Coordinates of C-alpha atoms in Angstrom, one line a residue:
Chain A
M1 CA 100.6 138.3 61.1
S2 CA 98.5 135.8 59.4
K3 CA 94.8 135.7 59.7
K4 CA 94.8 132.4 61.4
K5 CA 97.0 133.4 64.2
E6 CA 95.0 136.5 64.8
L7 CA 92.0 134.4 65.1
Q8 CA 93.7 132.1 67.6
L9 CA 94.6 135.0 69.8
K10 CA 91.5 136.9 69.7
S11 CA 88.3 135.0 69.5
F12 CA 88.5 132.6 72.3
V13 CA 85.6 131.3 74.1
I14 CA 87.2 130.2 77.3
T15 CA 86.3 126.7 78.1
E16 CA 87.9 124.6 80.7
F17 CA 90.1 123.0 78.0
T18 CA 91.4 126.2 76.6
F19 CA 91.9 127.6 80.0
K20 CA 94.6 125.1 80.9
T21 CA 96.3 125.7 77.6
I22 CA 96.3 129.4 78.2
F23 CA 97.6 128.8 81.7
S24 CA 100.5 126.7 80.6
D25 CA 101.4 129.1 77.8
Y26 CA 101.3 132.3 79.9
Y27 CA 101.9 131.5 83.5
I28 CA 105.7 131.6 83.5
R29 CA 105.9 134.5 81.1
L30 CA 103.5 136.6 83.2
C31 CA 105.4 135.7 86.4
L32 CA 108.7 136.9 84.8
Y33 CA 106.9 140.0 83.5
A34 CA 105.5 140.8 86.9
E35 CA 109.0 140.2 88.4
T36 CA 110.4 143.0 86.2
F37 CA 108.3 145.4 88.3
V38 CA 107.9 143.9 91.7
S39 CA 111.4 142.1 91.9
N40 CA 110.1 139.5 94.2
S41 CA 109.2 136.2 92.7
S42 CA 106.6 135.1 95.3
S43 CA 104.7 138.4 95.0
A44 CA 104.9 138.1 91.3
E45 CA 103.5 134.6 91.4
D46 CA 100.6 135.8 93.6
I47 CA 99.8 138.6 91.2
V48 CA 99.7 136.2 88.3
Q49 CA 97.7 133.6 90.2
D50 CA 95.1 136.3 91.0
A51 CA 95.0 137.3 87.3
F52 CA 94.2 133.8 86.3
F53 CA 91.7 133.4 89.0
R54 CA 89.9 136.5 87.8
L55 CA 90.0 135.3 84.3
W56 CA 88.5 132.1 85.3
N57 CA 85.7 133.8 87.1
K58 CA 85.1 136.2 84.3
K59 CA 85.4 133.6 81.5
D60 CA 81.7 133.6 80.7
D61 CA 81.2 137.2 80.2
L62 CA 84.6 138.2 78.9
Q63 CA 84.5 140.5 75.9
I64 CA 85.5 138.6 72.8
D65 CA 87.1 141.6 71.2
V66 CA 89.9 141.6 73.8
S67 CA 92.7 139.2 73.2
I68 CA 93.2 136.9 76.1
Q69 CA 96.9 137.7 76.4
A70 CA 96.3 141.4 76.2
Y71 CA 93.8 141.0 79.0
L72 CA 96.2 138.9 81.1
Y73 CA 99.1 141.3 80.6
R74 CA 96.9 144.2 81.4
T75 CA 95.6 142.6 84.6
V76 CA 99.1 141.7 85.7
H77 CA 100.4 145.1 84.8
N78 CA 97.7 146.9 86.8
A79 CA 98.2 144.6 89.8
C80 CA 101.9 145.4 89.7
I81 CA 101.2 149.1 89.8
H82 CA 98.8 148.6 92.7
F83 CA 101.4 146.5 94.5
L84 CA 104.1 149.2 94.0
R85 CA 101.8 152.0 95.1
H86 CA 100.7 150.3 98.3
K87 CA 103.6 148.2 99.4
K88 CA 105.4 149.8 102.3
V89 CA 109.2 149.5 102.1
S90 CA 112.2 150.6 104.0
E91 CA 113.9 153.9 103.1
K92 CA 116.6 152.1 101.3
H93 CA 114.3 150.3 98.8
G94 CA 111.9 153.2 98.5
E95 CA 113.8 154.9 95.7
Y96 CA 114.1 151.7 93.7
Q97 CA 110.4 151.0 94.1
K98 CA 109.5 154.6 93.1
I99 CA 111.4 154.2 89.8
K100 CA 109.7 150.8 89.2
L101 CA 106.4 152.4 89.8
Q102 CA 107.2 155.2 87.3
E103 CA 108.3 152.7 84.8
A104 CA 105.1 150.7 85.2
E105 CA 102.9 153.8 84.9
L106 CA 104.9 155.1 82.0
L107 CA 104.6 151.9 80.0
Y108 CA 100.9 151.5 80.7
Y109 CA 99.7 152.1 77.2
S110 CA 102.7 150.8 75.2
T111 CA 102.5 147.5 76.9
L112 CA 99.0 146.7 75.7
E113 CA 100.2 147.3 72.2
T114 CA 103.3 145.2 72.5
S115 CA 101.6 142.3 74.2
S116 CA 98.6 142.1 71.8
K117 CA 100.9 142.0 68.8
A118 CA 102.7 139.0 70.0
I119 CA 103.3 136.0 67.7
L120 CA 103.1 132.5 68.8
A121 CA 105.6 131.8 71.5
E122 CA 107.1 128.7 69.8
E123 CA 107.9 130.7 66.7
L124 CA 109.5 133.5 68.8
Q125 CA 111.5 131.0 70.7
H126 CA 112.8 129.3 67.6
I127 CA 114.1 132.6 66.3
I128 CA 115.7 133.3 69.6
L129 CA 117.4 130.0 69.7
D130 CA 118.7 130.2 66.2
T131 CA 120.0 133.7 66.8
V132 CA 121.6 132.8 70.1
N133 CA 123.3 129.8 68.5
S134 CA 124.8 132.1 65.9
F135 CA 126.5 134.2 68.5
P136 CA 130.3 134.1 69.0
E137 CA 131.2 131.9 71.9
K138 CA 131.8 134.6 74.6
T139 CA 128.6 136.5 73.7
K140 CA 126.6 133.3 73.9
E141 CA 128.1 132.2 77.2
A142 CA 127.6 135.6 78.8
F143 CA 124.1 135.9 77.6
L144 CA 123.1 132.4 78.6
L145 CA 124.6 132.8 82.1
S146 CA 122.7 136.0 82.6
R147 CA 119.4 134.5 81.4
E148 CA 119.7 131.0 82.7
E149 CA 120.9 131.6 86.2
D150 CA 119.9 135.2 86.7
L151 CA 123.5 136.1 87.5
K152 CA 124.5 139.6 88.1
N153 CA 127.0 141.0 85.6
Q154 CA 129.7 141.0 88.3
E155 CA 129.3 137.2 88.8
I156 CA 129.3 136.5 85.1
A157 CA 132.5 138.5 84.8
E158 CA 134.1 136.4 87.5
R159 CA 133.0 133.1 85.9
L160 CA 134.1 134.0 82.4
N161 CA 137.2 135.8 83.5
L162 CA 136.2 139.0 81.8
S163 CA 135.7 142.6 82.9
I164 CA 132.3 143.8 83.8
K165 CA 132.4 146.2 80.9
A166 CA 133.1 143.3 78.5
V167 CA 130.2 141.3 80.0
E168 CA 127.9 144.2 79.5
Y169 CA 129.1 144.6 76.0
H170 CA 128.4 140.9 75.2
I171 CA 125.0 140.9 76.7
S172 CA 124.0 144.2 75.1
K173 CA 125.2 142.9 71.8
A174 CA 123.2 139.7 72.2
L175 CA 120.1 141.7 73.1
L176 CA 120.5 144.0 70.1
S177 CA 121.0 141.1 67.7
L178 CA 117.9 139.5 69.0
R179 CA 116.1 142.7 68.7
K180 CA 117.1 142.9 65.1
A181 CA 116.2 139.3 64.3
L182 CA 112.8 139.8 65.9
N183 CA 112.2 143.2 64.4
D184 CA 109.2 142.0 62.3
Y185 CA 107.6 140.2 65.2
L186 CA 107.8 142.5 68.2
Chain B
M1 CA 128.5 150.3 70.1
E2 CA 125.2 150.2 68.2
S3 CA 122.4 152.2 69.5
L4 CA 118.9 151.1 70.1
R5 CA 117.4 152.2 66.9
H6 CA 116.5 149.6 64.3
K7 CA 113.0 150.4 63.3
D8 CA 114.0 153.0 60.9
R9 CA 111.3 152.2 58.4
N10 CA 108.6 152.4 61.0
K11 CA 110.0 155.6 62.4
S12 CA 107.5 158.3 63.2
F13 CA 108.5 161.8 62.1
L14 CA 106.8 163.3 65.1
E15 CA 108.8 161.4 67.6
E16 CA 112.0 162.8 68.9
I17 CA 114.9 160.5 68.1
T18 CA 117.1 159.9 71.0
T19 CA 119.6 157.2 71.5
I20 CA 120.7 155.4 74.6
D21 CA 123.7 153.3 75.5
P22 CA 122.4 149.7 75.2
A23 CA 124.6 148.7 78.1
L24 CA 122.4 150.9 80.2
I25 CA 119.3 149.0 79.2
T26 CA 121.1 145.7 79.9
R27 CA 122.0 146.9 83.4
Y28 CA 118.4 148.1 83.9
L29 CA 117.0 144.7 83.0
S30 CA 119.5 142.7 84.9
G31 CA 119.1 144.8 88.0
D32 CA 122.7 146.0 87.9
A33 CA 121.8 149.6 87.3
S34 CA 122.3 152.3 89.9
I35 CA 119.5 154.6 90.9
E36 CA 121.0 157.4 88.7
E37 CA 121.2 155.0 85.8
M38 CA 117.6 153.9 86.3
N39 CA 116.5 157.5 86.3
E40 CA 118.4 158.0 83.1
V41 CA 116.5 155.1 81.5
L42 CA 113.2 156.5 82.7
S43 CA 113.9 159.9 81.2
W44 CA 114.8 158.2 77.9
L45 CA 111.5 156.3 78.1
R46 CA 109.7 159.6 78.6
K47 CA 111.1 161.1 75.4
G48 CA 109.0 159.1 73.1
K49 CA 106.6 156.4 72.5
E50 CA 108.9 154.6 70.2
N51 CA 111.5 154.4 73.0
Q52 CA 108.9 152.7 75.1
T53 CA 108.0 150.2 72.4
D54 CA 111.7 149.5 72.0
F55 CA 112.1 149.0 75.7
N56 CA 109.1 146.7 75.8
S57 CA 110.6 144.6 73.0
M58 CA 113.9 144.3 74.9
K59 CA 112.0 143.3 78.0
K60 CA 110.1 140.7 76.0
I61 CA 113.3 139.2 74.6
W62 CA 114.7 139.2 78.1
I63 CA 111.8 137.3 79.3
E64 CA 111.4 134.9 76.4
S65 CA 115.0 133.9 76.5
K66 CA 114.6 133.1 80.1
V67 CA 111.5 131.0 79.4
I68 CA 113.4 128.9 76.9
L69 CA 116.0 128.1 79.5
L70 CA 113.6 127.2 82.2
N71 CA 112.0 123.9 82.7
Q72 CA 108.7 125.3 83.2
C73 CA 106.8 122.1 83.7
D74 CA 107.0 121.8 87.5
K75 CA 106.6 125.4 88.3
S76 CA 103.5 125.9 86.3
E77 CA 102.2 122.5 87.3
N78 CA 102.3 123.5 91.0
A79 CA 100.7 126.8 90.2
W80 CA 98.0 125.1 88.2
E81 CA 97.2 122.9 91.1
R82 CA 96.9 125.9 93.3
L83 CA 94.6 127.6 91.0
K84 CA 92.5 124.5 90.4
Y85 CA 92.1 124.3 94.2
R86 CA 90.9 127.8 94.4
T87 CA 88.5 127.5 91.5
S88 CA 87.1 124.2 92.5
Y89 CA 86.6 125.4 96.0
I90 CA 84.4 128.1 94.6
Q91 CA 82.5 125.8 92.4
T92 CA 81.5 123.5 95.2
E93 CA 80.8 126.1 97.7
D94 CA 77.1 125.7 97.3
N95 CA 77.3 121.9 97.6
E96 CA 78.6 122.2 101.1
L97 CA 82.2 121.2 101.3
Q98 CA 82.9 118.0 103.1
P99 CA 85.4 118.0 105.8
R100 CA 88.7 117.0 104.3
R101 CA 89.3 113.7 106.0
N102 CA 85.9 112.2 106.6
I103 CA 86.7 109.0 104.9
F104 CA 89.5 108.1 107.3
I105 CA 88.0 109.3 110.5
F106 CA 86.8 105.9 111.5
Y107 CA 90.1 104.3 110.9
R108 CA 92.1 106.8 112.9
V109 CA 92.3 104.4 115.8
A110 CA 93.9 101.7 113.8
A111 CA 97.6 102.0 114.3
V112 CA 98.9 100.7 111.0
M113 CA 96.3 99.2 108.8
L114 CA 93.0 97.6 108.7
I115 CA 92.0 94.8 106.5
L116 CA 88.3 94.5 105.9
V117 CA 86.9 91.6 104.1
S118 CA 83.4 92.5 103.1
I119 CA 81.0 90.3 101.4
G120 CA 78.2 92.0 99.8
F121 CA 75.9 93.1 97.2
V122 CA 76.3 96.7 98.4
L123 CA 79.8 96.8 97.0
Y124 CA 78.6 94.9 94.1
F125 CA 76.3 97.7 93.1
L126 CA 78.4 100.5 94.2
N127 CA 81.8 99.9 92.9
P128 CA 83.5 99.9 89.5
F129 CA 84.6 96.3 89.7
R130 CA 81.1 95.2 88.8
K131 CA 81.6 92.9 85.8
K132 CA 79.9 90.2 84.0
S133 CA 80.6 87.7 86.6
A134 CA 77.2 87.7 88.3
G135 CA 76.4 87.0 91.9
V136 CA 77.9 87.9 95.1
M137 CA 81.5 89.1 95.1
A138 CA 83.9 89.5 98.0
Y139 CA 86.4 92.2 98.3
N140 CA 89.5 92.8 100.2
E141 CA 90.0 96.3 101.3
V142 CA 93.3 97.7 102.7
V143 CA 93.2 101.0 104.4
V144 CA 96.3 102.9 105.5
P145 CA 95.3 105.8 107.8
Y146 CA 97.0 109.2 108.1
G147 CA 100.2 109.0 109.9
A148 CA 101.0 105.5 108.6
K149 CA 102.5 103.8 105.7
S150 CA 102.4 100.2 104.5
I151 CA 103.8 97.6 102.1
I152 CA 101.6 94.8 101.0
T153 CA 101.9 91.9 98.5
L154 CA 98.9 91.0 96.3
P155 CA 98.0 87.4 95.5
D156 CA 99.9 87.6 92.2
G157 CA 103.1 88.7 93.9
T158 CA 102.7 92.4 92.9
K159 CA 104.2 94.6 95.6
L160 CA 102.5 97.8 96.7
W161 CA 103.9 100.6 98.8
M162 CA 101.0 102.5 100.2
N163 CA 101.3 106.1 101.4
S164 CA 99.4 107.7 104.3
G165 CA 95.7 108.0 103.7
T166 CA 95.5 105.4 101.0
K167 CA 92.8 102.8 100.3
I168 CA 92.8 100.0 97.9
R169 CA 90.3 97.3 97.1
Y170 CA 90.5 94.2 95.0
A171 CA 88.2 91.2 94.4
N172 CA 88.7 87.9 96.2
N173 CA 89.1 86.2 92.9
F174 CA 91.9 88.6 92.0
G175 CA 94.2 87.0 89.5
E176 CA 91.8 84.3 88.4
I177 CA 90.4 86.1 85.4
S178 CA 91.9 89.5 85.6
R179 CA 94.0 91.7 87.9
E180 CA 92.1 94.8 89.0
V181 CA 92.7 97.2 91.8
F182 CA 90.7 100.2 92.8
M183 CA 92.6 102.8 94.7
E184 CA 92.4 106.2 96.4
G185 CA 95.4 108.0 97.8
E186 CA 99.0 107.4 96.8
A187 CA 100.7 104.1 96.0
Y188 CA 103.8 102.8 94.2
F189 CA 103.1 99.6 92.2
D190 CA 105.8 97.0 91.3
V191 CA 103.7 94.8 89.1
V192 CA 104.6 91.1 88.4
K193 CA 104.7 90.5 84.6
N194 CA 101.9 88.5 83.1
P195 CA 101.0 89.4 79.6
K196 CA 97.9 87.2 79.7
K197 CA 96.4 89.0 82.6
P198 CA 97.0 92.7 82.3
F199 CA 97.1 94.6 85.6
L200 CA 94.5 97.4 85.8
V201 CA 94.5 100.2 88.4
R202 CA 91.2 102.1 88.6
T203 CA 90.9 105.5 90.2
G204 CA 87.3 106.3 89.3
Y205 CA 88.5 108.8 86.8
I206 CA 91.3 107.2 84.8
N207 CA 92.4 103.6 84.4
I208 CA 96.0 102.5 84.2
K209 CA 96.7 99.4 82.3
V210 CA 100.0 97.6 82.9
L211 CA 101.8 94.6 81.6
G212 CA 104.7 94.5 84.0
T213 CA 106.2 97.6 85.3
A214 CA 106.7 100.0 88.2
F215 CA 104.9 103.3 88.7
N216 CA 103.5 105.7 91.2
V217 CA 99.9 106.9 91.3
K218 CA 98.8 109.8 93.4
S219 CA 95.0 110.2 93.5
Y220 CA 93.7 111.7 96.7
P221 CA 90.0 112.5 96.9
D222 CA 90.7 115.9 98.3
E223 CA 93.0 116.9 95.4
N224 CA 91.8 118.0 92.0
F225 CA 94.3 115.9 90.0
I226 CA 95.6 112.4 89.5
E227 CA 99.3 112.0 88.9
T228 CA 100.8 108.9 87.4
T229 CA 104.6 108.6 87.1
L230 CA 106.2 105.7 85.4
D231 CA 109.5 104.4 86.8
R232 CA 110.1 101.6 84.3
G233 CA 108.1 99.7 81.7
L234 CA 105.2 100.9 79.8
I235 CA 101.7 101.8 80.9
E236 CA 98.5 102.9 79.1
I237 CA 96.0 105.4 80.4
T238 CA 92.4 105.4 79.5
K239 CA 89.5 107.2 81.0
E240 CA 86.8 105.5 83.1
K241 CA 84.1 107.2 81.2
G242 CA 83.8 108.8 77.8
S243 CA 86.5 108.7 75.2
D244 CA 88.3 105.5 74.3
S245 CA 91.6 107.1 73.5
I246 CA 94.6 105.4 75.0
I247 CA 97.6 107.4 76.1
T248 CA 100.9 105.6 76.3
I249 CA 103.4 106.7 79.0
R250 CA 107.1 106.0 78.9
P251 CA 109.5 105.9 81.7
K252 CA 110.3 109.1 83.5
E253 CA 107.1 110.7 82.3
K254 CA 104.4 112.0 84.6
I255 CA 100.9 112.3 83.4
T256 CA 98.5 114.6 85.3
Y257 CA 94.8 114.2 84.9
L258 CA 92.6 117.1 86.0
K259 CA 89.4 115.9 87.5
F260 CA 87.4 119.0 87.2
S261 CA 87.2 119.1 83.5
K262 CA 86.2 115.7 82.3
Q263 CA 87.5 115.7 78.7
L264 CA 90.2 113.7 77.2
S265 CA 93.3 115.5 76.2
V266 CA 97.0 115.4 75.8
V267 CA 99.5 118.2 76.2
S268 CA 103.0 117.2 75.5
Q269 CA 105.7 119.3 77.0
K270 CA 107.0 121.9 74.6
K271 CA 110.6 121.5 75.3
K272 CA 112.9 118.9 76.5
V273 CA 115.3 120.7 78.7
V274 CA 118.3 118.5 79.2
E275 CA 121.9 119.1 79.7
D276 CA 122.9 120.8 76.6
R277 CA 119.8 122.8 76.5
I278 CA 120.2 125.1 73.6
E279 CA 120.8 122.3 71.1
Q280 CA 118.1 120.0 72.5
V281 CA 114.9 121.7 71.4
P282 CA 113.0 119.3 69.2
D283 CA 112.8 120.1 65.5
K284 CA 109.2 119.7 65.5
I285 CA 106.9 121.9 67.4
P286 CA 104.0 119.9 68.8
A287 CA 100.9 120.4 66.8
K288 CA 97.8 121.5 68.3
K289 CA 97.3 121.4 72.1
A290 CA 93.6 120.8 71.9
Q291 CA 93.2 118.6 75.0
P292 CA 94.5 120.2 78.1
E293 CA 92.9 117.8 80.6
F294 CA 95.9 115.6 80.7
Q295 CA 99.4 117.0 80.9
I296 CA 102.5 115.0 80.4
C297 CA 105.9 116.0 81.8
Q298 CA 109.0 114.3 80.6
Y299 CA 112.2 113.7 82.4
V300 CA 110.7 114.0 85.8
N301 CA 112.7 113.1 88.8
T302 CA 111.2 109.8 89.7
E303 CA 113.4 109.5 92.8
L304 CA 111.7 112.6 94.1
I305 CA 108.2 111.4 93.4
T306 CA 108.7 108.0 95.0
S307 CA 110.8 109.2 97.9
W308 CA 107.9 108.8 100.2
K309 CA 108.4 105.0 99.9
E310 CA 111.6 105.1 101.9
G311 CA 110.2 107.5 104.3
K312 CA 112.3 110.2 102.8
L313 CA 111.0 113.7 102.2
I314 CA 112.5 115.4 99.2
F315 CA 111.5 118.8 98.1
E316 CA 112.6 120.8 95.1
R317 CA 111.7 124.4 95.5
E318 CA 108.3 123.3 96.8
R319 CA 105.9 125.8 98.4
L320 CA 105.4 125.5 102.1
E321 CA 101.7 125.1 101.5
D322 CA 102.3 122.0 99.4
I323 CA 104.9 120.6 101.8
V324 CA 102.5 121.0 104.7
K325 CA 99.9 119.0 102.8
K326 CA 102.3 116.0 102.7
L327 CA 103.2 116.5 106.3
E328 CA 99.5 116.5 107.3
R329 CA 99.0 113.1 105.8
R330 CA 102.2 111.6 107.0
Y331 CA 102.0 112.7 110.6
D332 CA 98.2 113.0 110.9
V333 CA 98.2 116.6 112.0
V334 CA 96.5 119.8 110.9
F335 CA 98.5 122.9 110.0
T336 CA 97.4 126.5 110.3
F337 CA 99.3 129.5 109.0
D338 CA 99.4 132.7 111.0
K339 CA 100.0 134.7 107.8
S340 CA 99.0 133.4 104.4
E341 CA 102.1 134.8 102.8
L342 CA 104.1 132.2 104.7
K343 CA 102.6 129.6 102.5
N344 CA 104.7 130.9 99.6
Y345 CA 108.1 130.2 101.1
R346 CA 109.9 127.7 99.0
F347 CA 111.9 124.9 100.4
S348 CA 114.4 122.5 98.9
G349 CA 116.0 119.7 100.7
S350 CA 116.2 116.0 101.4
L351 CA 115.3 114.7 104.8
P352 CA 115.5 111.1 106.0
E353 CA 112.8 109.5 108.0
L354 CA 112.4 111.9 110.9
T355 CA 109.9 112.9 113.6
L356 CA 107.6 115.8 112.9
Q357 CA 109.6 118.0 115.2
Q358 CA 112.8 117.3 113.4
V359 CA 111.3 118.0 110.0
L360 CA 109.9 121.3 111.3
E361 CA 113.2 122.2 112.8
G362 CA 114.8 121.7 109.4
I363 CA 112.3 123.9 107.7
Q364 CA 112.6 126.5 110.4
L365 CA 116.3 126.8 109.7
S366 CA 115.8 127.8 106.1
A367 CA 112.6 129.9 106.2
P368 CA 111.7 132.7 108.6
I369 CA 109.0 130.7 110.4
L370 CA 108.4 129.4 113.9
Y371 CA 106.3 126.4 114.6
K372 CA 104.2 125.4 117.6
I373 CA 102.9 121.9 118.0
N374 CA 99.6 121.6 119.9
K375 CA 98.6 118.0 120.1
R376 CA 97.4 117.4 116.5
E377 CA 97.6 120.9 115.5
V378 CA 100.7 122.7 114.2
V379 CA 100.7 126.5 114.0
I380 CA 103.2 128.2 111.7
N381 CA 104.1 131.8 112.7
E382 CA 106.3 134.3 111.1
N383 CA 109.8 134.7 112.6
S384 CA 110.1 138.4 112.3
M385 CA 113.6 138.6 113.6
Y386 CA 114.8 136.3 110.8
K387 CA 112.6 137.7 108.1
E388 CA 114.9 140.5 107.0
S389 CA 118.0 138.4 106.6
Y390 CA 116.0 135.8 104.8
K391 CA 114.9 138.4 102.3
R392 CA 118.4 139.3 101.5
W393 CA 119.2 135.7 100.5
V394 CA 116.2 135.1 98.3
K395 CA 115.5 137.6 95.7

């Protein structure tokens, strides 16, 4: 990563202007991130709202050596763990939530590493778009349906007239190719 | 099938190398995995730090590819408003918050609207119309209270749709030298073309200069933002104070100005998400977003924004809390929530001009709430019977 980018990510003095920029850059991402743990979009949004609210209140004495995005990801991650630990659920969902909690706790340290290493989102997105465009038609379709509309594999299979196994194959293939294309960035 | 192991050159010798079926990761991320499969992923994650890093990367790709396909403008805009509201509330706490509707309290009696013609030097000194033209100026003031709506025609033929809780003021000699209107609240302007006398809308924060066009301005004193949406034509936005920069707005664009930070700025939307989304991402990435005080959204749904004119209520995945704000103005009532989490229910739908009861019935059908109307107060309670089945529909 270039020096310039590093600077951009790390030494922010948060003013009102940069705050809005940070917000529009990270709000959706953080919501989707929180959703991978709490699987409920409105709880996820609340968690992210609170994270920004705290950032705003802390902006004057936030340590400069912490990158803003690492700070945000960490705050959201902690809040998800808290949420999963304390939210009461029915028996049926209990097992699912337990696994999610374990995942969140397990990934506690590796998340910080991944999130602080992030490159600029636009760059990342360009690579993703280029890669997705280079996919064979079926792979592209299956992957886009899964991402765009959050469809379950079963539904995608019905729409594309494929077996579930085939849908999984295409989506996994897409993910792996993207992983490969972004190897230097993630 | 390939396995999840690409980072060969970064591989640590200490870490145990294990592979996992990528389809399993896919199922885990998409929520298709069974409990057993999820546990399998977990134990794979436990086997090494590198597995965790891999997993995080996959998750990141999963999220980023979703971000690309989302039109994030509206969602993060709403969230921003919500956040701004929270932060501004805190900022002004010491300065004693004014009750929300103090401005209109006197006009509550007036059934539809009140025209005040006030002559006076008081206004002359107080308001932003003060210009070179010395001496006493007379103003027309049109006030539409909560619970009402109105359409007026200005002396130059310009038509104005005024939403509930809106006030406009213009000089008696409007149109003689210039065309200036000061406004608070929400109004839709259909301006008569006259290149010699540009039409100027002043909000106290930003000014909107018009040649001949139609647009919507939302600038309520109790909200932290001013939204201007252009229906057709071309408008120019300048700030009342400070910078002289001009921002040009094209049709179907919405510019949001944030009052709380008074610096001039432009944020253009990163992506144009239209029909054929994948191909439509602009070649050029917008340069630096140095000025976040203004935000422009492109391809906004103007029909949705101006639907209030026809008395229609159109919501697109709008939070109940924001919907309620509109209903408070329109029906001149006050809402209270029994549980604050109810504010987060989202509602989409298009309702024609209806009574408050009918609107609430409609919302009650699609969210687990129960309403109670008590004169001017509406209480929203949770409908616990309905809650579980609702949860099954919305993920």
